[in-house]
Coordinates of C-alpha atoms and ligand atoms in Angstrom, one line a residue:
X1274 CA -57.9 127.5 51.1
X1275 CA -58.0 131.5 52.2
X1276 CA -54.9 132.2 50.3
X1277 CA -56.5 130.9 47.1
X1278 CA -59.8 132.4 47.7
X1279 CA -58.6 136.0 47.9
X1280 CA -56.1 135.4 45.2
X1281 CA -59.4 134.9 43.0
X1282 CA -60.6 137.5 44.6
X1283 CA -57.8 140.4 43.4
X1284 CA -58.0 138.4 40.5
X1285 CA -61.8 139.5 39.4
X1286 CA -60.8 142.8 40.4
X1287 CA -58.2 142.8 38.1
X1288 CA -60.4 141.4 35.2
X1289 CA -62.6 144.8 35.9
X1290 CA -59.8 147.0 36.0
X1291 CA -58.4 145.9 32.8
X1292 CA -61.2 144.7 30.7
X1293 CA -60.0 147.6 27.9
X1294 CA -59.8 151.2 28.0
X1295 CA -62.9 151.8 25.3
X1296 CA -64.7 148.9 27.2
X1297 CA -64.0 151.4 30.4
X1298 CA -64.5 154.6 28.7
X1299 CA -68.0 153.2 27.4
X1300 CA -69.6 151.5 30.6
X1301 CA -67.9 154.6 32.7
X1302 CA -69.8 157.2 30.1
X1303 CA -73.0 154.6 30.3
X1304 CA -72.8 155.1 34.4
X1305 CA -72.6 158.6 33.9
X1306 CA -75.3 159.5 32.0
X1307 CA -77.8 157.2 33.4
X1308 CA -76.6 158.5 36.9
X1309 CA -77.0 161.9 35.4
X1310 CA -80.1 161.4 34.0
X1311 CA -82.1 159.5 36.2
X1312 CA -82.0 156.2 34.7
X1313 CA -80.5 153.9 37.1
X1314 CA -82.9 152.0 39.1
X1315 CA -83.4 149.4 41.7
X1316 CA -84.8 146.2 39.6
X1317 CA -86.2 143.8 42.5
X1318 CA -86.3 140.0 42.9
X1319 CA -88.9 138.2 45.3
X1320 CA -88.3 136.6 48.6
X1321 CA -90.5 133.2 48.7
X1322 CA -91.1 132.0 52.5
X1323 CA -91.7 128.5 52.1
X1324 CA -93.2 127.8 55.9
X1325 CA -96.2 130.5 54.5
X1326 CA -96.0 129.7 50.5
X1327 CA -95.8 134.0 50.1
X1328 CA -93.6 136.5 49.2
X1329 CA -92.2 138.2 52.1
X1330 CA -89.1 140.2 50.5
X1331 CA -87.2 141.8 48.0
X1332 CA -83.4 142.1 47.2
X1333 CA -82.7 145.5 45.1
X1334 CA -80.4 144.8 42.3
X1335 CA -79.2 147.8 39.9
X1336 CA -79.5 148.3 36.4
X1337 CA -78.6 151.0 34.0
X1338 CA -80.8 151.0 30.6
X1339 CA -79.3 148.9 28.1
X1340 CA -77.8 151.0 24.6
X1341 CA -79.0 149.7 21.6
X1342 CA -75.9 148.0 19.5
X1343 CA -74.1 147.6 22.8
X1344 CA -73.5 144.5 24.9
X1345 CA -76.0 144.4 28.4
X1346 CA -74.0 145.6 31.0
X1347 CA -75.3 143.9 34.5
X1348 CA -74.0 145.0 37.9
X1349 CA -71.3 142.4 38.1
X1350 CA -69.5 144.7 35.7
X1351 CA -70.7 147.8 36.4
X1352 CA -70.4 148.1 40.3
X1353 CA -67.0 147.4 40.1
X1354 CA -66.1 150.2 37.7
X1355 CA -68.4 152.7 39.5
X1356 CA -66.4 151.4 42.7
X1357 CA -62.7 152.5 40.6
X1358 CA -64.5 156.0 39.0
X1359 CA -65.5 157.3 42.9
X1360 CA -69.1 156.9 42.1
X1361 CA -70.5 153.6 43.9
X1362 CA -72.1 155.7 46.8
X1363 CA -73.8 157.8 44.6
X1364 CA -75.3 155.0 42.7
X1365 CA -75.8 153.5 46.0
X1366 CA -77.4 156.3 47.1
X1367 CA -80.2 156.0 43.8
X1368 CA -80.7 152.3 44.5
X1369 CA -81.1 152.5 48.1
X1370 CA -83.7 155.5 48.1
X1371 CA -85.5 154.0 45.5
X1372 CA -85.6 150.4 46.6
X1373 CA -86.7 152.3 50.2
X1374 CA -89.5 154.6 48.9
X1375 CA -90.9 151.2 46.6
X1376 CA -90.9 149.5 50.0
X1377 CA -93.3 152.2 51.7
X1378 CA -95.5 152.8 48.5
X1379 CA -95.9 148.5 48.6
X1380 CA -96.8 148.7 52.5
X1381 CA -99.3 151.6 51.5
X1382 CA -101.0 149.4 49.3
X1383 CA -101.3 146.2 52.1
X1384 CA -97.9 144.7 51.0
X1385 CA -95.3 144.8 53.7
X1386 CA -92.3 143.2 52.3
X1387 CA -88.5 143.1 53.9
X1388 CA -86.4 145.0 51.8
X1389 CA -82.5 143.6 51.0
X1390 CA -79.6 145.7 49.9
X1391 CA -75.9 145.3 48.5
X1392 CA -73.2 147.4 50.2
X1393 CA -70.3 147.4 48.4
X1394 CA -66.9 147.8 50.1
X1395 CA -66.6 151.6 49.3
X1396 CA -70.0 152.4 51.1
X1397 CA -69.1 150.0 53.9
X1398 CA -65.9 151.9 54.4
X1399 CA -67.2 155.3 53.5
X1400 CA -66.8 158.4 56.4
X1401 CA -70.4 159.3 55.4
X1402 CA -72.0 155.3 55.7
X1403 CA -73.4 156.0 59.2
X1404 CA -74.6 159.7 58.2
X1405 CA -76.0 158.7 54.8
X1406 CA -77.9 155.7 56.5
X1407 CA -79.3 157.7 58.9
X1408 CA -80.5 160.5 57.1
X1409 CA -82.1 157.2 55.2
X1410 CA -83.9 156.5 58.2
X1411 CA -85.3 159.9 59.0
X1412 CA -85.9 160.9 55.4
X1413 CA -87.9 158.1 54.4
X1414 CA -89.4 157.0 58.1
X1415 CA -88.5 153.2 57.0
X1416 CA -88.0 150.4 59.4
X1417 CA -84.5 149.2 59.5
X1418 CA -85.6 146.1 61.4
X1419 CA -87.4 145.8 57.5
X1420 CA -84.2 146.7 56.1
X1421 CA -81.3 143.6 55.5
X1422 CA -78.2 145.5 54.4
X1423 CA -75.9 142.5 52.1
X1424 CA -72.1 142.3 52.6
X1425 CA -70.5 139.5 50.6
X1426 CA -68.5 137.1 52.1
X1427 CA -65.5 137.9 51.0
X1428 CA -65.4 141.3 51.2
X1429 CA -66.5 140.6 55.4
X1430 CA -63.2 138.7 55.6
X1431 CA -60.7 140.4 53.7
X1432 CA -60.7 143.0 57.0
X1433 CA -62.7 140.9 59.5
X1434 CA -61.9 143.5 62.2
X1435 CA -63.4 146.6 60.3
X1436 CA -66.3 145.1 58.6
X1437 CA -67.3 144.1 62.0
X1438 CA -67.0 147.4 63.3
X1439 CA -68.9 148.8 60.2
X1440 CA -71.6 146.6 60.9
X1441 CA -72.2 146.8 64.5
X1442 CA -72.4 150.1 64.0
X1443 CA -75.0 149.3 61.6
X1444 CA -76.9 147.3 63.6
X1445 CA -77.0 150.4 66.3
X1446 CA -79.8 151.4 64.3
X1447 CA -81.2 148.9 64.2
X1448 CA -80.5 147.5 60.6
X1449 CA -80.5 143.7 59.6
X1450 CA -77.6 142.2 58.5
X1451 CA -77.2 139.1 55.7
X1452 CA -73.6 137.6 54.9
X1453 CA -74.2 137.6 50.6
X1454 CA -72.7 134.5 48.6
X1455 CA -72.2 132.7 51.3
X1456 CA -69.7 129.2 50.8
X1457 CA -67.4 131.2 48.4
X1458 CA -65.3 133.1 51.0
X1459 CA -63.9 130.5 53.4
X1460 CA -64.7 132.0 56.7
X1461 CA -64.7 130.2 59.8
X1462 CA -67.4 129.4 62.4
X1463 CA -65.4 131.6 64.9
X1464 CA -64.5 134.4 62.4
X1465 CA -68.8 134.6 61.8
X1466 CA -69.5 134.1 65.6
X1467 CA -67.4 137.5 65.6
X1468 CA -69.5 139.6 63.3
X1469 CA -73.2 140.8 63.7
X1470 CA -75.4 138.7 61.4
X1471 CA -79.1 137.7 61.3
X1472 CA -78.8 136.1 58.1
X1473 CA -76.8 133.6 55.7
X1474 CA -77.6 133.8 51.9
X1475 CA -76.2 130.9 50.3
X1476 CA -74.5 131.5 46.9
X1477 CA -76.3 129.9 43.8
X1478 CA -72.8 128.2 43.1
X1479 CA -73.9 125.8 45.5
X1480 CA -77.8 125.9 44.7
X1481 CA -76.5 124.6 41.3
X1482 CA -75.0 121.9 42.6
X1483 CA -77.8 120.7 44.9
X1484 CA -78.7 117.8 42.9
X1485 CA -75.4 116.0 43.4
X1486 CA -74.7 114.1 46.4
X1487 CA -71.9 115.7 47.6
X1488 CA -73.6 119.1 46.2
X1489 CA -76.1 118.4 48.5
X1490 CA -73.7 117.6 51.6
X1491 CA -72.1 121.2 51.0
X1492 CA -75.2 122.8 51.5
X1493 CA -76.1 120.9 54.4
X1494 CA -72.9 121.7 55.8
X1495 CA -74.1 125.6 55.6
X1496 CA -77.3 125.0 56.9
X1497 CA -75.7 123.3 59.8
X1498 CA -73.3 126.2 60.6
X1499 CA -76.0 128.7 60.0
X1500 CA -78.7 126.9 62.4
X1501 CA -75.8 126.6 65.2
X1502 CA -75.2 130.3 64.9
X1503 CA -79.1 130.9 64.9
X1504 CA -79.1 133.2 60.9
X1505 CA -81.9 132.6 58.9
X1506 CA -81.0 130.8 55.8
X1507 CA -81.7 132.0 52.1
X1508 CA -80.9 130.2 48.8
X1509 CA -80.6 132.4 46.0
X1510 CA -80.6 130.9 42.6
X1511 CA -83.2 128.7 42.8
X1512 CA -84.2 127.6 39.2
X1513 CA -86.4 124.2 39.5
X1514 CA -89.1 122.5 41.7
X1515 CA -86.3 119.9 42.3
X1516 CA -84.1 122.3 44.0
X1517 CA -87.5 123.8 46.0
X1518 CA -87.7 120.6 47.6
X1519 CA -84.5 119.0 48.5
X1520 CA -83.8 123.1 49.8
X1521 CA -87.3 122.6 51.9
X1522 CA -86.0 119.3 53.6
X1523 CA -82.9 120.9 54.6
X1524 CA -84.8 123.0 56.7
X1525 CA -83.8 126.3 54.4
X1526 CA -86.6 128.8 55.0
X1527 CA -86.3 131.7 52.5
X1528 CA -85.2 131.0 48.7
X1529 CA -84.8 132.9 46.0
X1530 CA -84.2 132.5 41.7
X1531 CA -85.8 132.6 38.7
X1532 CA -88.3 130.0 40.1
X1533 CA -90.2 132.4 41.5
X1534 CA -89.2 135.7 39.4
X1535 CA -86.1 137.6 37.8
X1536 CA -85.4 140.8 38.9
X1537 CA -88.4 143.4 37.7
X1538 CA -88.7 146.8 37.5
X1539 CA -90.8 148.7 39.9
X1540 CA -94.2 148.6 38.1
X1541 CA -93.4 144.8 36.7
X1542 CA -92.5 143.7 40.2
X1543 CA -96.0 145.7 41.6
X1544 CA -98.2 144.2 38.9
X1545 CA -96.9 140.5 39.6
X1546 CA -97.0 140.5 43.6
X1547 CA -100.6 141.5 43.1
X1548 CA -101.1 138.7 41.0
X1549 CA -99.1 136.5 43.6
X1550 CA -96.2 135.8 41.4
X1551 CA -95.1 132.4 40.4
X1552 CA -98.1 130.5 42.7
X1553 CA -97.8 127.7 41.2
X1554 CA -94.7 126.7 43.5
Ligands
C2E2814 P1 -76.1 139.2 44.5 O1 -76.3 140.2 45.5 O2 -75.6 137.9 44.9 O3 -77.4 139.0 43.6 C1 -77.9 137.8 43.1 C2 -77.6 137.8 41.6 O4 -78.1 136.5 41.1 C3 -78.3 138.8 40.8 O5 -77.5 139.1 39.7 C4 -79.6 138.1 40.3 O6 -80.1 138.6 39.1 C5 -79.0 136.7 40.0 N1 -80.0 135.7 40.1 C6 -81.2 135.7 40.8 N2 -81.8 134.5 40.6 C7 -81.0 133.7 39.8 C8 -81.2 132.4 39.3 O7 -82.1 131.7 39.6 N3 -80.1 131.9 38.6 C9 -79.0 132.7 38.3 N4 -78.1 132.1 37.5 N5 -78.9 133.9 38.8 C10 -79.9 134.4 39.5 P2 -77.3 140.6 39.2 O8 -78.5 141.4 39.3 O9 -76.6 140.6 37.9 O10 -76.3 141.2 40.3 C11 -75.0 140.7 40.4 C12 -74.3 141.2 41.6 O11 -74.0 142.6 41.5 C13 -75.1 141.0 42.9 O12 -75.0 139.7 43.4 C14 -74.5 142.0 43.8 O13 -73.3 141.5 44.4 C15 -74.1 143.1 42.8 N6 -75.1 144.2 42.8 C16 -76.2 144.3 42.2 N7 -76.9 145.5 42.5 C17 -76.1 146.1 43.4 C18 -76.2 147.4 44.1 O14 -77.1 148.2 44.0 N8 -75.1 147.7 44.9 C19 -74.0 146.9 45.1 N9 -73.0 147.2 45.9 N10 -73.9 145.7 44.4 C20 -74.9 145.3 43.6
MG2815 MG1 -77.2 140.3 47.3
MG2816 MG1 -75.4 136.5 46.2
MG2817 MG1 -72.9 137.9 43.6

């Protein structure tokens, strides 16, 4: 139940913390420098609407450059160590802008696209998160009804009360909000009729796990809860046709997975929504 789910919870943390003092010292001098020099950057994965068959968004996901020799270091590793060194809203910061000014240069070029984000607990809890996102809005001129800012599930109910201050507050200007890997963080219809959401994003755990019958009732569980508390519905994860169509019946609008597209770079991403990406799905 809860109990256990927030025990796994401290329990990744802890896995981050202590994953060695060179492994540490190396991604914290990797962050640096890339942070430094410029070389973080939003990578973006598509948004598939399956009532139009198109592309109608993005989720921002960061990467740092990879060091030859090295292990890849993806963002499951490295936001949580940027979160311990005091540097997650500056790298926030990077992605955000970034993934922002992409959105506008897309819509100058006749591709308006909804734009997704990750906030990570430090940013949601930061004294500057309402400043910094409003300075977003009148820096860039961006549409925050365009803009879906991603909490994750668990991190919404470890402080129910707060994040649902955070977010309301959020929502003030006008921002969209999407509950992120949704199904592994226990919360209750009543504890999600609390908080201000517009959207569900069901974790790939269960996308996995489609294809079994009770996989299946799981996600049609969600879908359920979602519908009755009127949040659109996305699947991320989504690697097969199979999966496509048994997520389509359900009624689940929005899906996203390697399907369609991994994450891309800016110019990657560009080049393959002109080409209309995976359109053979
Ligand atoms: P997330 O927000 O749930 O993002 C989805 C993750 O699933 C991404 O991993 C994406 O690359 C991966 N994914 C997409 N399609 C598929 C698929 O079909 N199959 C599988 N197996 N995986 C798929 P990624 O990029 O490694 O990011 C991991 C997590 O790190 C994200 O999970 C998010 O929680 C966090 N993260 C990434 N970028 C940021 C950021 O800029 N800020 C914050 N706060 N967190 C971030
Ligand atoms: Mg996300
Ligand atoms: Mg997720
Ligand atoms: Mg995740």
């Amino acid at each position: 139940g809860k109990r256990n789910g927030r025990f796994q919870f401290l329990l990744a943390q802890d896995v981050a913390r202590n994953s060695g003092t060179a492994d540490r010292m190396s991604i914290r001098n990797r962050l640096s420098h890339a942070i430094n020099n410029g070389l973080i950057e939003p990578y973006l994965q598509p948004i598939f609407d399956t009532q139009t068959n198109r592309v109608v968004g993005m989720e921002a996901l960061a990467r740092i450059p990879d060091v030859e020799g090295l292990p890849k270091v993806g963002p499951d590793v490295f936001i949580p160590v940027a979160e311990d060194l005091g540097i997650i809203e500056e790298l926030s910061e990077v992605i955000v802008t970034g993934a922002v000014e992409f959105q506008k240069h897309l819509a100058s070029v006749g591709f308006d696209l909804r734009l997704s984000v990750n906030l990570s607990r430090r940013v949601l809890y930061s004294d500057r998160l309402i400043d910094s996102f409003h300075a977003l809005l009148e820096k860039t001129g961006a549409d925050p009804k365009q803009i879906c800012l991603e909490i994750t599930e668990t991190l919404a109910m470890l402080d129910i009360k707060n994040a649902s201050e955070r977010l309301h507050e959020l929502k003030k200007l006008g921002f969209k909000i999407a509950i992120d890997d949704f199904g592994t963080g226990y919360s209750t219809l009543g504890q999600l009729y609390e908080i201000p959401v517009d959207e569900l994003k069901i974790d790939k755990l269960f996308v996995r796990r489609i294809h079994t019958h009770e996989g299946q009732r799981i996600a049609e569980a969600i879908v359920s809860m979602a519908r009755a508390l009127h949040l659109e519905i996305v699947a991320e994860g989504v690697e097969d046709l199979e999966t496509v169509n048994l997520l389509r019946n359900m009624g689940v609008r929005y899906l996203q997975g390697y399907l369609f597209s991994s994450p891309l770079n800016r110019e990657q991403f560009e080049a393959q929504l002109r080409g209309g990406f995976n359109a053979a799905v």
